[in-house]
Amino acid sequence: MTIQKNAAKKTFNKKRLLMVLPMLVAFALGMFLFQGIGQDPNKMESSLIGRALPQFTAKTLASPATQVSQNDMIGAPALINVWATWCPTCRAEHEFLNRIAAQEGVKIFGVNYHDQRNAAQQWLQDLGSPYVFTVFDPKGALGIELGVVGAPETYLIDAQGIVVDKLTGELNDRTWPPLREQYLSLLQGTN
Amino acid sequence: MVKDVFVAFAISMLSLVVPIANADIKSYEFAQPQMAQRFSDLTTVLRCPKCQNQNLADSDSIIAKDLRAQIQTLLNDGQSDKQITDFMVQRYGDFILYDPPFNQATLVLWIAPIAMIFIGLWALWFLGRKTAPQGAMLSLDEQQQLQQLLADNPQQQPSNGHDHGKD
């Protein structure tokens, strides 16, 4: 009698488990999908993070006679900012770049991406240049090596030229602080 | 009339599925003729990093053009398809592949459908299995009682289901 009662109890428990199981599965699926809400589907992990800057040689924007390579960017923590005159967001962030270069002493290298030399030179003359120097990349060759998707993009490198982080989009009061924190800790590391 | 509308609708839907031929492909020149085919294959399976729902062949964005030109160069350099996709993955991540590789980040993507099938099969088996032993749940006493009742009322034996709705 008790054995049968236990058996009945067992099926009852199983039945209850079976009823709860779909709820648990639905809940787990819900949680999984919920954490995706608000995430930017355009945000991609740069595969360059944690790796050394690619090797390249290119002319500078200032002069077709001056050749630079990745070694010219290595030595101190710095930003590499990909920009173009056809890019409205680049225009929007330019003043901000000027400010952090002048006031915070941030070392910034420019990569002029898919642009015309005259227009780009004029742009820097009119708006001021936050850059130590700008690499002229009219065909996007350096862009491909860096994994650039579109301007603006900003890379943070350490003193050894390892890419630490990457920002796609505008650098401003909202996006700079997290990068700045990393930049400052890199500075402390080198001193 | 309704049929015509349906056919028109079906055809218009089909046009969404059929990949848009790449008019641009003629402008790429290759050292060997079969490279053109490999070029069109590669630009179909590689995703444009900028406009993420298009492949490299379909996209008109700057980066897609650059990457197409890059693939052309790599093909003419004699690189294999594997070398070329590796080149892209190295710079743009697994993201650039329409066919995602099996790794930690894509684990759920690959496992979930298979797991769902097994959970479904298990549920079917579990539910199907349960019906059979239910009759045996009566105790011996109860079974005897049941036999007794059936014997006492032979005209009320359980119907076989065919005479539903007779009364």
mmCIF file of C-alpha atoms in Angstrom:
data_model
loop_
_atom_site.group_PDB
_atom_site.id
_atom_site.type_symbol
_atom_site.label_atom_id
_atom_site.label_comp_id
_atom_site.label_asym_id
_atom_site.label_seq_id
_atom_site.Cartn_x
_atom_site.Cartn_y
_atom_site.Cartn_z
ATOM 1 C CA MET A 1 0.000 0.000 0.000
ATOM 2 C CA THR A 2 2.702 2.469 1.000
ATOM 3 C CA ILE A 3 4.792 1.494 -1.991
ATOM 4 C CA GLN A 4 1.922 2.297 -4.298
ATOM 5 C CA LYS A 5 1.300 5.548 -2.497
ATOM 6 C CA ASN A 6 4.972 6.454 -2.943
ATOM 7 C CA ALA A 7 4.713 5.589 -6.595
ATOM 8 C CA ALA A 8 1.698 7.827 -6.922
ATOM 9 C CA LYS A 9 3.574 10.597 -5.151
ATOM 10 C CA LYS A 10 6.518 10.113 -7.483
ATOM 11 C CA THR A 11 4.365 10.498 -10.596
ATOM 12 C CA PHE A 12 2.779 13.527 -9.027
ATOM 13 C CA ASN A 13 6.227 15.094 -8.487
ATOM 14 C CA LYS A 14 7.236 14.227 -12.015
ATOM 15 C CA LYS A 15 4.036 15.731 -13.275
ATOM 16 C CA ARG A 16 4.721 18.894 -11.357
ATOM 17 C CA LEU A 17 8.287 18.980 -12.643
ATOM 18 C CA LEU A 18 6.953 18.575 -16.152
ATOM 19 C CA MET A 19 4.628 21.503 -15.641
ATOM 20 C CA VAL A 20 7.363 23.703 -14.195
ATOM 21 C CA LEU A 21 9.953 22.762 -16.801
ATOM 22 C CA PRO A 22 8.471 24.741 -19.719
ATOM 23 C CA MET A 23 8.179 27.743 -17.431
ATOM 24 C CA LEU A 24 11.827 27.410 -16.462
ATOM 25 C CA VAL A 25 12.875 27.063 -20.094
ATOM 26 C CA ALA A 26 10.754 30.081 -21.065
ATOM 27 C CA PHE A 27 12.222 32.057 -18.168
ATOM 28 C CA ALA A 28 15.792 31.175 -19.098
ATOM 29 C CA LEU A 29 15.122 32.093 -22.727
ATOM 30 C CA GLY A 30 13.493 35.316 -21.576
ATOM 31 C CA MET A 31 16.514 36.255 -19.472
ATOM 32 C CA PHE A 32 18.855 35.437 -22.339
ATOM 33 C CA LEU A 33 16.904 37.601 -24.759
ATOM 34 C CA PHE A 34 16.318 40.353 -22.202
ATOM 35 C CA GLN A 35 20.015 40.968 -21.706
ATOM 36 C CA GLY A 36 20.240 41.605 -25.452
ATOM 37 C CA ILE A 37 17.760 44.487 -25.252
ATOM 38 C CA GLY A 38 19.499 47.830 -25.480
ATOM 39 C CA GLN A 39 22.699 46.329 -26.798
ATOM 40 C CA ASP A 40 23.918 48.028 -29.925
ATOM 41 C CA PRO A 41 23.845 45.457 -32.735
ATOM 42 C CA ASN A 42 26.354 47.580 -34.635
ATOM 43 C CA LYS A 43 28.904 47.340 -31.863
ATOM 44 C CA MET A 44 31.578 44.878 -32.809
ATOM 45 C CA GLU A 45 34.516 43.634 -30.852
ATOM 46 C CA SER A 46 37.624 44.792 -32.620
ATOM 47 C CA SER A 47 39.796 41.804 -33.309
ATOM 48 C CA LEU A 48 42.814 44.106 -33.047
ATOM 49 C CA ILE A 49 42.383 44.584 -29.287
ATOM 50 C CA GLY A 50 45.238 42.963 -27.409
ATOM 51 C CA ARG A 51 47.351 42.837 -30.540
ATOM 52 C CA ALA A 52 50.175 45.020 -31.807
ATOM 53 C CA LEU A 53 49.531 47.763 -34.317
ATOM 54 C CA PRO A 54 49.825 46.424 -37.859
ATOM 55 C CA GLN A 55 52.988 47.195 -39.742
ATOM 56 C CA PHE A 56 52.608 49.843 -42.379
ATOM 57 C CA THR A 57 54.380 52.616 -44.187
ATOM 58 C CA ALA A 58 52.457 55.581 -45.508
ATOM 59 C CA LYS A 59 52.794 59.221 -46.397
ATOM 60 C CA THR A 60 51.706 61.921 -44.004
ATOM 61 C CA LEU A 61 48.876 64.262 -44.796
ATOM 62 C CA ALA A 62 51.156 67.248 -44.387
ATOM 63 C CA SER A 63 53.647 66.143 -47.005
ATOM 64 C CA PRO A 64 53.795 63.420 -49.684
ATOM 65 C CA ALA A 65 57.552 63.369 -49.105
ATOM 66 C CA THR A 66 57.334 62.302 -45.465
ATOM 67 C CA GLN A 67 56.971 58.615 -44.816
ATOM 68 C CA VAL A 68 55.848 57.225 -41.463
ATOM 69 C CA SER A 69 55.315 53.756 -40.026
ATOM 70 C CA GLN A 70 53.735 52.182 -36.961
ATOM 71 C CA ASN A 71 57.020 52.761 -35.134
ATOM 72 C CA ASP A 72 56.409 56.500 -35.270
ATOM 73 C CA MET A 73 53.270 55.992 -33.174
ATOM 74 C CA ILE A 74 54.892 53.760 -30.576
ATOM 75 C CA GLY A 75 56.588 55.018 -27.418
ATOM 76 C CA ALA A 76 53.828 56.432 -25.263
ATOM 77 C CA PRO A 77 50.142 55.730 -24.705
ATOM 78 C CA ALA A 78 48.220 57.482 -27.455
ATOM 79 C CA LEU A 79 45.013 57.682 -29.438
ATOM 80 C CA ILE A 80 44.741 56.958 -33.127
ATOM 81 C CA ASN A 81 41.790 58.802 -34.617
ATOM 82 C CA VAL A 82 40.406 57.842 -38.022
ATOM 83 C CA TRP A 83 38.730 60.811 -39.687
ATOM 84 C CA ALA A 84 37.653 62.307 -43.005
ATOM 85 C CA THR A 85 36.287 65.626 -44.207
ATOM 86 C CA TRP A 86 33.177 63.902 -45.621
ATOM 87 C CA CYS A 87 32.314 62.555 -42.193
ATOM 88 C CA PRO A 88 29.907 64.766 -40.190
ATOM 89 C CA THR A 89 30.577 62.961 -36.927
ATOM 90 C CA CYS A 90 34.290 63.691 -37.360
ATOM 91 C CA ARG A 91 33.408 67.367 -37.590
ATOM 92 C CA ALA A 92 31.318 67.025 -34.445
ATOM 93 C CA GLU A 93 34.132 65.478 -32.416
ATOM 94 C CA HIS A 94 36.938 67.656 -33.773
ATOM 95 C CA GLU A 95 36.652 70.388 -31.139
ATOM 96 C CA PHE A 96 36.639 67.748 -28.458
ATOM 97 C CA LEU A 97 39.846 66.230 -29.854
ATOM 98 C CA ASN A 98 41.419 69.692 -29.918
ATOM 99 C CA ARG A 99 40.447 70.170 -26.303
ATOM 100 C CA ILE A 100 41.830 66.903 -24.911
ATOM 101 C CA ALA A 101 45.005 67.351 -26.937
ATOM 102 C CA ALA A 102 45.561 70.888 -25.668
ATOM 103 C CA GLN A 103 44.209 70.696 -22.133
ATOM 104 C CA GLU A 104 44.889 67.111 -21.128
ATOM 105 C CA GLY A 105 47.987 66.663 -23.236
ATOM 106 C CA VAL A 106 46.649 63.526 -24.891
ATOM 107 C CA LYS A 107 48.831 62.323 -27.708
ATOM 108 C CA ILE A 108 46.649 61.791 -30.797
ATOM 109 C CA PHE A 109 47.658 60.456 -34.201
ATOM 110 C CA GLY A 110 45.317 60.991 -37.123
ATOM 111 C CA VAL A 111 44.474 58.684 -39.970
ATOM 112 C CA ASN A 112 42.874 60.624 -42.800
ATOM 113 C CA TYR A 113 40.622 58.013 -44.358
ATOM 114 C CA HIS A 114 39.407 57.991 -47.983
ATOM 115 C CA ASP A 115 39.851 61.684 -48.423
ATOM 116 C CA GLN A 116 41.443 64.318 -50.621
ATOM 117 C CA ARG A 117 44.679 65.862 -49.493
ATOM 118 C CA ASN A 118 43.695 69.461 -50.209
ATOM 119 C CA ALA A 119 40.360 69.236 -48.458
ATOM 120 C CA ALA A 120 41.900 67.516 -45.442
ATOM 121 C CA GLN A 121 44.753 69.984 -45.145
ATOM 122 C CA GLN A 122 42.267 72.852 -45.382
ATOM 123 C CA TRP A 123 40.146 71.261 -42.660
ATOM 124 C CA LEU A 124 43.075 71.155 -40.242
ATOM 125 C CA GLN A 125 44.011 74.706 -41.114
ATOM 126 C CA ASP A 126 40.487 75.937 -40.425
ATOM 127 C CA LEU A 127 39.690 73.894 -37.344
ATOM 128 C CA GLY A 128 43.123 73.398 -35.837
ATOM 129 C CA SER A 129 44.970 70.124 -35.570
ATOM 130 C CA PRO A 130 44.914 67.946 -32.453
ATOM 131 C CA TYR A 131 47.231 65.461 -34.143
ATOM 132 C CA VAL A 132 50.935 64.813 -33.661
ATOM 133 C CA PHE A 133 50.770 63.884 -37.337
ATOM 134 C CA THR A 134 48.153 62.525 -39.680
ATOM 135 C CA VAL A 135 48.667 59.507 -41.910
ATOM 136 C CA PHE A 136 47.229 60.048 -45.381
ATOM 137 C CA ASP A 137 45.212 56.943 -46.276
ATOM 138 C CA PRO A 138 43.237 57.845 -49.432
ATOM 139 C CA LYS A 139 42.613 54.210 -50.490
ATOM 140 C CA GLY A 140 41.827 52.893 -47.037
ATOM 141 C CA ALA A 141 44.775 50.494 -47.091
ATOM 142 C CA LEU A 142 45.782 51.272 -43.515
ATOM 143 C CA GLY A 143 42.090 51.241 -42.705
ATOM 144 C CA ILE A 144 41.826 47.589 -43.731
ATOM 145 C CA GLU A 145 44.906 46.705 -41.679
ATOM 146 C CA LEU A 146 43.351 48.369 -38.626
ATOM 147 C CA GLY A 147 39.949 46.814 -39.257
ATOM 148 C CA VAL A 148 38.336 50.218 -39.755
ATOM 149 C CA VAL A 149 34.662 49.990 -40.618
ATOM 150 C CA GLY A 150 34.010 53.690 -41.101
ATOM 151 C CA ALA A 151 35.034 57.066 -39.742
ATOM 152 C CA PRO A 152 35.249 58.121 -37.005
ATOM 153 C CA GLU A 153 37.013 55.436 -35.051
ATOM 154 C CA THR A 154 39.457 55.933 -32.228
ATOM 155 C CA TYR A 155 41.999 53.406 -31.006
ATOM 156 C CA LEU A 156 43.839 53.533 -27.694
ATOM 157 C CA ILE A 157 47.352 52.107 -27.790
ATOM 158 C CA ASP A 158 49.847 51.572 -25.002
ATOM 159 C CA ALA A 159 53.528 52.544 -24.979
ATOM 160 C CA GLN A 160 54.421 49.295 -26.760
ATOM 161 C CA GLY A 161 51.922 49.891 -29.525
ATOM 162 C CA ILE A 162 49.456 47.249 -28.326
ATOM 163 C CA VAL A 163 45.836 48.188 -29.097
ATOM 164 C CA VAL A 164 44.022 48.401 -25.760
ATOM 165 C CA ASP A 165 40.588 49.614 -26.772
ATOM 166 C CA LYS A 166 38.624 50.952 -29.681
ATOM 167 C CA LEU A 167 35.750 53.393 -29.930
ATOM 168 C CA THR A 168 33.471 53.374 -32.950
ATOM 169 C CA GLY A 169 31.738 56.702 -33.310
ATOM 170 C CA GLU A 170 32.039 60.103 -31.754
ATOM 171 C CA LEU A 171 34.502 60.886 -29.004
ATOM 172 C CA ASN A 172 32.783 63.257 -26.583
ATOM 173 C CA ASP A 173 32.064 63.985 -22.919
ATOM 174 C CA ARG A 174 30.141 60.747 -22.654
ATOM 175 C CA THR A 175 32.436 58.351 -24.517
ATOM 176 C CA TRP A 176 35.809 59.763 -23.475
ATOM 177 C CA PRO A 177 35.765 59.099 -19.671
ATOM 178 C CA PRO A 178 36.004 55.281 -19.886
ATOM 179 C CA LEU A 179 38.794 55.584 -22.475
ATOM 180 C CA ARG A 180 40.448 58.316 -20.438
ATOM 181 C CA GLU A 181 40.581 56.084 -17.386
ATOM 182 C CA GLN A 182 42.422 53.428 -19.357
ATOM 183 C CA TYR A 183 44.665 56.056 -20.909
ATOM 184 C CA LEU A 184 45.624 57.458 -17.505
ATOM 185 C CA SER A 185 46.373 54.025 -16.067
ATOM 186 C CA LEU A 186 48.560 53.321 -19.103
ATOM 187 C CA LEU A 187 50.370 56.609 -18.455
ATOM 188 C CA GLN A 188 50.958 55.631 -14.836
ATOM 189 C CA GLY A 189 52.252 52.277 -15.967
ATOM 190 C CA THR A 190 54.902 53.853 -18.154
ATOM 191 C CA ASN A 191 56.096 56.386 -15.557
ATOM 192 C CA MET B 1 -8.613 36.795 -59.161
ATOM 193 C CA VAL B 2 -7.463 35.843 -55.675
ATOM 194 C CA LYS B 3 -5.143 33.346 -57.267
ATOM 195 C CA ASP B 4 -3.634 36.029 -59.503
ATOM 196 C CA VAL B 5 -2.990 38.248 -56.518
ATOM 197 C CA PHE B 6 -1.427 35.341 -54.711
ATOM 198 C CA VAL B 7 0.842 34.511 -57.647
ATOM 199 C CA ALA B 8 1.882 38.156 -57.986
ATOM 200 C CA PHE B 9 2.591 38.244 -54.273
ATOM 201 C CA ALA B 10 4.589 35.008 -54.420
ATOM 202 C CA ILE B 11 6.683 36.331 -57.295
ATOM 203 C CA SER B 12 7.378 39.604 -55.515
ATOM 204 C CA MET B 13 8.402 37.644 -52.402
ATOM 205 C CA LEU B 14 10.671 35.476 -54.512
ATOM 206 C CA SER B 15 12.472 38.538 -55.780
ATOM 207 C CA LEU B 16 13.492 39.237 -52.204
ATOM 208 C CA VAL B 17 15.049 35.814 -51.874
ATOM 209 C CA VAL B 18 16.940 35.608 -55.135
ATOM 210 C CA PRO B 19 20.308 37.254 -54.556
ATOM 211 C CA ILE B 20 20.772 40.482 -56.417
ATOM 212 C CA ALA B 21 23.324 39.993 -59.152
ATOM 213 C CA ASN B 22 26.402 42.074 -58.657
ATOM 214 C CA ALA B 23 26.735 44.472 -61.577
ATOM 215 C CA ASP B 24 30.112 45.519 -60.223
ATOM 216 C CA ILE B 25 31.771 42.144 -60.776
ATOM 217 C CA LYS B 26 32.698 42.772 -64.415
ATOM 218 C CA SER B 27 35.004 45.601 -63.433
ATOM 219 C CA TYR B 28 37.342 43.282 -61.538
ATOM 220 C CA GLU B 29 40.084 41.676 -63.551
ATOM 221 C CA PHE B 30 41.806 38.466 -62.613
ATOM 222 C CA ALA B 31 44.944 36.632 -63.602
ATOM 223 C CA GLN B 32 42.993 33.410 -64.102
ATOM 224 C CA PRO B 33 39.367 33.047 -65.260
ATOM 225 C CA GLN B 34 38.302 30.771 -62.364
ATOM 226 C CA MET B 35 39.315 33.497 -59.929
ATOM 227 C CA ALA B 36 36.240 35.459 -60.970
ATOM 228 C CA GLN B 37 34.076 32.612 -59.695
ATOM 229 C CA ARG B 38 36.052 32.401 -56.445
ATOM 230 C CA PHE B 39 35.742 36.166 -56.124
ATOM 231 C CA SER B 40 31.989 36.027 -56.425
ATOM 232 C CA ASP B 41 31.831 33.089 -53.975
ATOM 233 C CA LEU B 42 34.000 34.878 -51.415
ATOM 234 C CA THR B 43 32.143 38.177 -51.625
ATOM 235 C CA THR B 44 28.903 36.255 -51.099
ATOM 236 C CA VAL B 45 29.948 34.456 -47.907
ATOM 237 C CA LEU B 46 31.728 37.461 -46.410
ATOM 238 C CA ARG B 47 29.622 40.028 -44.657
ATOM 239 C CA CYS B 48 29.958 43.772 -45.028
ATOM 240 C CA PRO B 49 31.143 45.085 -41.630
ATOM 241 C CA LYS B 50 29.399 48.427 -42.152
ATOM 242 C CA CYS B 51 25.995 47.447 -43.466
ATOM 243 C CA GLN B 52 25.551 44.280 -41.565
ATOM 244 C CA ASN B 53 22.705 42.689 -43.435
ATOM 245 C CA GLN B 54 24.476 42.694 -46.754
ATOM 246 C CA ASN B 55 27.368 40.667 -48.045
ATOM 247 C CA LEU B 56 30.427 42.221 -49.622
ATOM 248 C CA ALA B 57 29.081 41.646 -53.122
ATOM 249 C CA ASP B 58 25.849 43.551 -52.524
ATOM 250 C CA SER B 59 27.097 46.439 -50.458
ATOM 251 C CA ASP B 60 27.979 49.807 -51.893
ATOM 252 C CA SER B 61 29.678 51.153 -48.785
ATOM 253 C CA ILE B 62 33.268 52.371 -48.924
ATOM 254 C CA ILE B 63 34.544 49.567 -46.768
ATOM 255 C CA ALA B 64 32.845 46.902 -48.901
ATOM 256 C CA LYS B 65 34.447 48.358 -52.028
ATOM 257 C CA ASP B 66 37.833 48.395 -50.303
ATOM 258 C CA LEU B 67 37.440 44.814 -49.169
ATOM 259 C CA ARG B 68 36.348 43.674 -52.634
ATOM 260 C CA ALA B 69 39.446 45.308 -54.092
ATOM 261 C CA GLN B 70 41.505 43.666 -51.348
ATOM 262 C CA ILE B 71 40.063 40.235 -52.178
ATOM 263 C CA GLN B 72 40.837 40.812 -55.839
ATOM 264 C CA THR B 73 44.442 41.653 -54.968
ATOM 265 C CA LEU B 74 44.800 38.646 -52.690
ATOM 266 C CA LEU B 75 43.340 36.345 -55.364
ATOM 267 C CA ASN B 76 45.738 37.680 -57.968
ATOM 268 C CA ASP B 77 48.543 37.165 -55.455
ATOM 269 C CA GLY B 78 47.645 33.485 -55.561
ATOM 270 C CA GLN B 79 46.211 33.222 -52.051
ATOM 271 C CA SER B 80 43.799 30.416 -51.214
ATOM 272 C CA ASP B 81 40.187 30.989 -50.149
ATOM 273 C CA LYS B 82 41.160 29.953 -46.640
ATOM 274 C CA GLN B 83 43.995 32.474 -46.540
ATOM 275 C CA ILE B 84 41.665 35.213 -47.711
ATOM 276 C CA THR B 85 38.932 34.490 -45.149
ATOM 277 C CA ASP B 86 41.626 34.241 -42.449
ATOM 278 C CA PHE B 87 42.905 37.641 -43.569
ATOM 279 C CA MET B 88 39.423 39.096 -43.117
ATOM 280 C CA VAL B 89 38.744 37.374 -39.788
ATOM 281 C CA GLN B 90 42.068 38.608 -38.448
ATOM 282 C CA ARG B 91 41.030 42.201 -39.106
ATOM 283 C CA TYR B 92 37.262 42.154 -38.701
ATOM 284 C CA GLY B 93 36.663 39.167 -36.447
ATOM 285 C CA ASP B 94 34.343 36.184 -36.879
ATOM 286 C CA PHE B 95 31.664 38.772 -37.473
ATOM 287 C CA ILE B 96 32.645 39.028 -41.120
ATOM 288 C CA LEU B 97 31.710 35.383 -41.732
ATOM 289 C CA TYR B 98 28.086 34.662 -42.566
ATOM 290 C CA ASP B 99 28.705 31.098 -41.438
ATOM 291 C CA PRO B 100 29.810 31.524 -37.828
ATOM 292 C CA PRO B 101 32.464 29.107 -36.548
ATOM 293 C CA PHE B 102 31.798 26.950 -33.504
ATOM 294 C CA ASN B 103 33.379 28.569 -30.457
ATOM 295 C CA GLN B 104 32.517 29.842 -27.000
ATOM 296 C CA ALA B 105 30.724 32.939 -28.243
ATOM 297 C CA THR B 106 28.536 31.026 -30.681
ATOM 298 C CA LEU B 107 27.948 28.023 -28.413
ATOM 299 C CA VAL B 108 24.329 28.923 -27.639
ATOM 300 C CA LEU B 109 23.653 29.625 -31.299
ATOM 301 C CA TRP B 110 24.783 26.168 -32.360
ATOM 302 C CA ILE B 111 23.624 24.126 -29.375
ATOM 303 C CA ALA B 112 20.196 25.660 -28.680
ATOM 304 C CA PRO B 113 18.339 24.243 -31.719
ATOM 305 C CA ILE B 114 19.725 20.752 -31.144
ATOM 306 C CA ALA B 115 18.951 20.991 -27.435
ATOM 307 C CA MET B 116 15.391 22.098 -28.266
ATOM 308 C CA ILE B 117 14.884 19.047 -30.462
ATOM 309 C CA PHE B 118 16.113 16.735 -27.712
ATOM 310 C CA ILE B 119 13.980 18.437 -25.073
ATOM 311 C CA GLY B 120 10.995 18.060 -27.390
ATOM 312 C CA LEU B 121 11.721 14.379 -28.051
ATOM 313 C CA TRP B 122 12.210 13.774 -24.353
ATOM 314 C CA ALA B 123 8.905 15.512 -23.554
ATOM 315 C CA LEU B 124 7.094 13.398 -26.155
ATOM 316 C CA TRP B 125 8.624 10.222 -24.771
ATOM 317 C CA PHE B 126 7.844 11.278 -21.210
ATOM 318 C CA LEU B 127 4.218 12.074 -21.958
ATOM 319 C CA GLY B 128 3.692 8.990 -24.100
ATOM 320 C CA ARG B 129 5.205 6.691 -21.521
ATOM 321 C CA LYS B 130 2.952 7.917 -18.724
ATOM 322 C CA THR B 131 -0.405 6.773 -20.097
ATOM 323 C CA ALA B 132 0.350 3.048 -20.043
ATOM 324 C CA PRO B 133 1.055 2.311 -16.365
ATOM 325 C CA GLN B 134 -1.748 4.501 -15.041
ATOM 326 C CA GLY B 135 -4.212 1.581 -14.854
ATOM 327 C CA ALA B 136 -1.810 -0.323 -12.638
ATOM 328 C CA MET B 137 -1.977 2.385 -10.035
ATOM 329 C CA LEU B 138 -5.025 0.760 -8.416
ATOM 330 C CA SER B 139 -4.240 -1.247 -5.365
ATOM 331 C CA LEU B 140 -5.086 -4.932 -5.256
ATOM 332 C CA ASP B 141 -8.128 -4.168 -3.166
ATOM 333 C CA GLU B 142 -9.272 -1.555 -5.606
ATOM 334 C CA GLN B 143 -8.747 -3.865 -8.568
ATOM 335 C CA GLN B 144 -10.849 -6.530 -6.925
ATOM 336 C CA GLN B 145 -13.483 -3.918 -6.229
ATOM 337 C CA LEU B 146 -13.445 -2.860 -9.843
ATOM 338 C CA GLN B 147 -13.815 -6.440 -11.089
ATOM 339 C CA GLN B 148 -16.689 -6.845 -8.696
ATOM 340 C CA LEU B 149 -18.448 -3.763 -9.991
ATOM 341 C CA LEU B 150 -17.975 -4.806 -13.609
ATOM 342 C CA ALA B 151 -19.245 -8.279 -12.908
ATOM 343 C CA ASP B 152 -22.307 -6.887 -11.142
ATOM 344 C CA ASN B 153 -23.236 -4.536 -13.975
ATOM 345 C CA PRO B 154 -22.352 -6.280 -17.233
ATOM 346 C CA GLN B 155 -24.445 -3.886 -19.366
ATOM 347 C CA GLN B 156 -22.343 -0.931 -18.208
ATOM 348 C CA GLN B 157 -19.017 -2.272 -19.387
ATOM 349 C CA PRO B 158 -16.801 0.438 -20.803
ATOM 350 C CA SER B 159 -17.796 1.279 -24.373
ATOM 351 C CA ASN B 160 -15.201 0.888 -27.081
ATOM 352 C CA GLY B 161 -15.780 4.443 -28.216
ATOM 353 C CA HIS B 162 -17.715 3.660 -31.390
ATOM 354 C CA ASP B 163 -21.154 4.305 -30.005
ATOM 355 C CA HIS B 164 -20.610 7.919 -29.002
ATOM 356 C CA GLY B 165 -23.430 10.228 -29.953
ATOM 357 C CA LYS B 166 -25.929 7.367 -30.295
ATOM 358 C CA ASP B 167 -28.038 8.806 -27.516
#
